[in-house]
Short mmCIF file of C-alpha atoms in Angstrom, two decimals:
data_model
loop_
_atom_site.label_atom_id
_atom_site.label_comp_id
_atom_site.label_asym_id
_atom_site.label_seq_id
_atom_site.Cartn_x
_atom_site.Cartn_y
_atom_site.Cartn_z
CA UNK A 1 -61.34 -47.58 18.94
CA UNK A 2 -58.10 -49.52 18.50
CA UNK A 3 -56.69 -50.44 15.10
CA UNK A 4 -56.08 -53.90 13.69
CA UNK A 5 -52.81 -55.74 14.24
CA UNK A 6 -51.93 -55.37 10.56
CA UNK A 7 -52.48 -51.60 10.70
CA UNK A 8 -50.47 -51.34 13.92
CA UNK A 9 -47.62 -53.22 12.22
CA UNK A 10 -47.78 -50.87 9.22
CA UNK A 11 -47.69 -47.85 11.53
CA UNK A 12 -44.75 -49.18 13.57
CA UNK A 13 -42.78 -50.00 10.41
CA UNK A 14 -43.55 -46.55 9.01
CA UNK A 15 -42.47 -44.96 12.30
CA UNK A 16 -39.20 -46.89 12.22
CA UNK A 17 -38.50 -45.77 8.64
CA UNK A 18 -39.28 -42.13 9.43
CA UNK A 19 -37.17 -42.11 12.58
CA UNK A 20 -34.29 -43.76 10.71
CA UNK A 21 -34.53 -41.12 7.99
CA UNK A 22 -35.36 -43.69 5.30
CA UNK A 23 -38.91 -42.86 4.18
CA UNK A 24 -40.44 -44.60 1.17
CA UNK A 25 -43.59 -42.55 0.62
CA UNK A 26 -42.97 -39.12 2.18
CA UNK A 27 -40.45 -36.28 2.35
CA UNK A 28 -39.15 -37.55 5.70
CA UNK A 29 -40.49 -34.82 7.98
CA UNK A 30 -41.42 -36.23 11.39
CA UNK A 31 -45.12 -35.40 11.43
CA UNK A 32 -48.20 -37.46 12.19
CA UNK A 33 -49.44 -36.73 8.69
CA UNK A 34 -46.27 -38.25 7.25
CA UNK A 35 -46.64 -41.23 9.60
CA UNK A 36 -50.06 -41.87 8.04
CA UNK A 37 -48.74 -41.42 4.49
CA UNK A 38 -45.69 -43.60 5.16
CA UNK A 39 -47.92 -46.39 6.55
CA UNK A 40 -50.36 -45.79 3.69
CA UNK A 41 -53.30 -45.40 6.04
CA UNK A 42 -55.67 -42.51 6.61
CA UNK A 43 -54.92 -39.68 8.98
CA UNK A 44 -57.97 -40.71 11.02
CA UNK A 45 -56.56 -44.23 11.39
CA UNK A 46 -53.37 -42.82 12.91
CA UNK A 47 -55.40 -40.92 15.48
CA UNK A 48 -57.37 -44.06 16.40
CA UNK A 49 -54.08 -45.88 17.13
CA UNK A 50 -53.66 -44.28 20.56
CA UNK A 51 -50.91 -46.65 21.74
CA UNK A 52 -48.84 -46.03 18.62
CA UNK A 53 -49.44 -42.27 18.88
CA UNK A 54 -48.16 -42.37 22.46
CA UNK A 55 -45.01 -44.15 21.22
CA UNK A 56 -44.68 -41.54 18.45
CA UNK A 57 -45.04 -38.67 20.92
CA UNK A 58 -42.44 -40.27 23.21
CA UNK A 59 -39.93 -40.62 20.38
CA UNK A 60 -40.75 -37.33 18.69
CA UNK A 61 -41.24 -35.07 21.70
CA UNK A 62 -40.85 -31.95 19.62
CA UNK A 63 -41.93 -32.39 16.01
CA UNK A 64 -39.22 -31.54 13.54
CA UNK A 65 -40.81 -30.04 10.47
CA UNK A 66 -37.69 -29.74 8.32
CA UNK A 67 -36.79 -32.17 5.59
CA UNK A 68 -33.18 -33.19 4.97
CA UNK A 69 -33.15 -30.79 2.00
CA UNK A 70 -34.33 -27.96 4.23
CA UNK A 71 -31.67 -28.81 6.80
CA UNK A 72 -28.99 -28.69 4.08
CA UNK A 73 -30.39 -25.38 2.81
CA UNK A 74 -30.33 -23.89 6.29
CA UNK A 75 -26.73 -25.04 6.83
CA UNK A 76 -25.75 -23.45 3.51
CA UNK A 77 -27.48 -20.22 4.50
CA UNK A 78 -25.64 -20.24 7.84
CA UNK A 79 -22.30 -20.75 6.08
CA UNK A 80 -23.04 -17.97 3.58
CA UNK A 81 -24.04 -15.59 6.37
CA UNK A 82 -20.75 -16.33 8.14
CA UNK A 83 -18.82 -15.63 4.93
CA UNK A 84 -20.77 -12.40 4.46
CA UNK A 85 -19.97 -11.28 8.02
CA UNK A 86 -16.27 -11.99 7.42
CA UNK A 87 -16.31 -10.12 4.10
CA UNK A 88 -18.06 -7.13 5.70
CA UNK A 89 -15.43 -7.10 8.45
CA UNK A 90 -12.67 -7.06 5.82
CA UNK A 91 -14.39 -4.23 3.95
CA UNK A 92 -14.76 -2.25 7.17
CA UNK A 93 -11.07 -2.76 7.95
CA UNK A 94 -10.03 -1.71 4.43
CA UNK A 95 -12.30 1.35 4.61
CA UNK A 96 -10.68 2.33 7.90
CA UNK A 97 -7.24 2.08 6.30
CA UNK A 98 -8.40 4.16 3.32
CA UNK A 99 -9.81 6.82 5.65
CA UNK A 100 -6.52 6.95 7.56
CA UNK A 101 -4.54 7.25 4.32
CA UNK A 102 -6.84 10.03 3.10
CA UNK A 103 -6.26 11.94 6.34
CA UNK A 104 -2.47 11.53 6.02
CA UNK A 105 -2.61 12.66 2.38
CA UNK A 106 -4.67 15.72 3.31
CA UNK A 107 -2.22 16.62 6.08
CA UNK A 108 0.75 16.25 3.73
CA UNK A 109 -0.99 18.39 1.13
CA UNK A 110 -1.64 21.18 3.65
CA UNK A 111 1.94 20.97 4.96
CA UNK A 112 3.19 21.23 1.37
CA UNK A 113 1.05 24.34 0.77
CA UNK A 114 2.31 25.89 4.02
CA UNK A 115 5.94 25.19 3.10
CA UNK A 116 5.44 26.71 -0.36
CA UNK A 117 3.95 29.85 1.23
CA UNK A 118 6.85 29.99 3.67
CA UNK A 119 9.34 29.90 0.79
CA UNK A 120 7.34 32.59 -0.97
CA UNK A 121 8.91 34.13 -4.04
CA UNK A 122 12.47 33.59 -2.75
CA UNK A 123 12.74 30.19 -4.26
CA UNK A 124 14.83 29.70 -7.32
CA UNK A 125 14.24 27.03 -9.87
CA UNK A 126 17.11 26.05 -12.09
CA UNK A 127 17.12 23.84 -15.10
CA UNK A 128 19.80 21.17 -15.08
CA UNK A 129 21.19 20.39 -18.53
CA UNK A 130 21.16 16.80 -19.71
CA UNK A 131 24.57 15.12 -19.56
CA UNK A 132 26.42 14.80 -22.85
CA UNK A 133 27.28 11.33 -24.07
CA UNK A 134 30.81 10.33 -25.05
CA UNK A 135 29.87 9.15 -28.53
CA UNK A 136 27.80 12.16 -29.55
CA UNK A 137 24.10 12.24 -30.24
CA UNK A 138 22.24 8.97 -30.70
CA UNK A 139 21.11 8.31 -34.26
CA UNK A 140 17.60 7.05 -34.72
CA UNK A 141 17.45 6.95 -38.53
CA UNK A 142 19.12 3.59 -38.83
#
């Protein structure tokens, strides 16, 4: 059963607003339910308007169920995931450098131990006296 001309006009105007992203009565998601709400008619009325539903299906081949806020949220999530990937890559690179430095330090430590063993008890340590100043000792009592 077709709908009245006034209802068809309401539905076409509502469709135009939804497709333009300028809804007055809904969240803007491109659904048949929102088409009914935007036109302020019942859901059953939308389904009786077969010609208008065919136009809707032609223009909205694949229903998009995300609102502009959801789209923005998803873009933010995508950006944050990219930043997280980059930060993880930097951490992995820094960890690799730390591991390499730890290996070098361990090798130097073992070489130092080996050199000390090689010197054995033949090494001599000598204390070097502090150089004397020309003016005598420095006074600190004022």
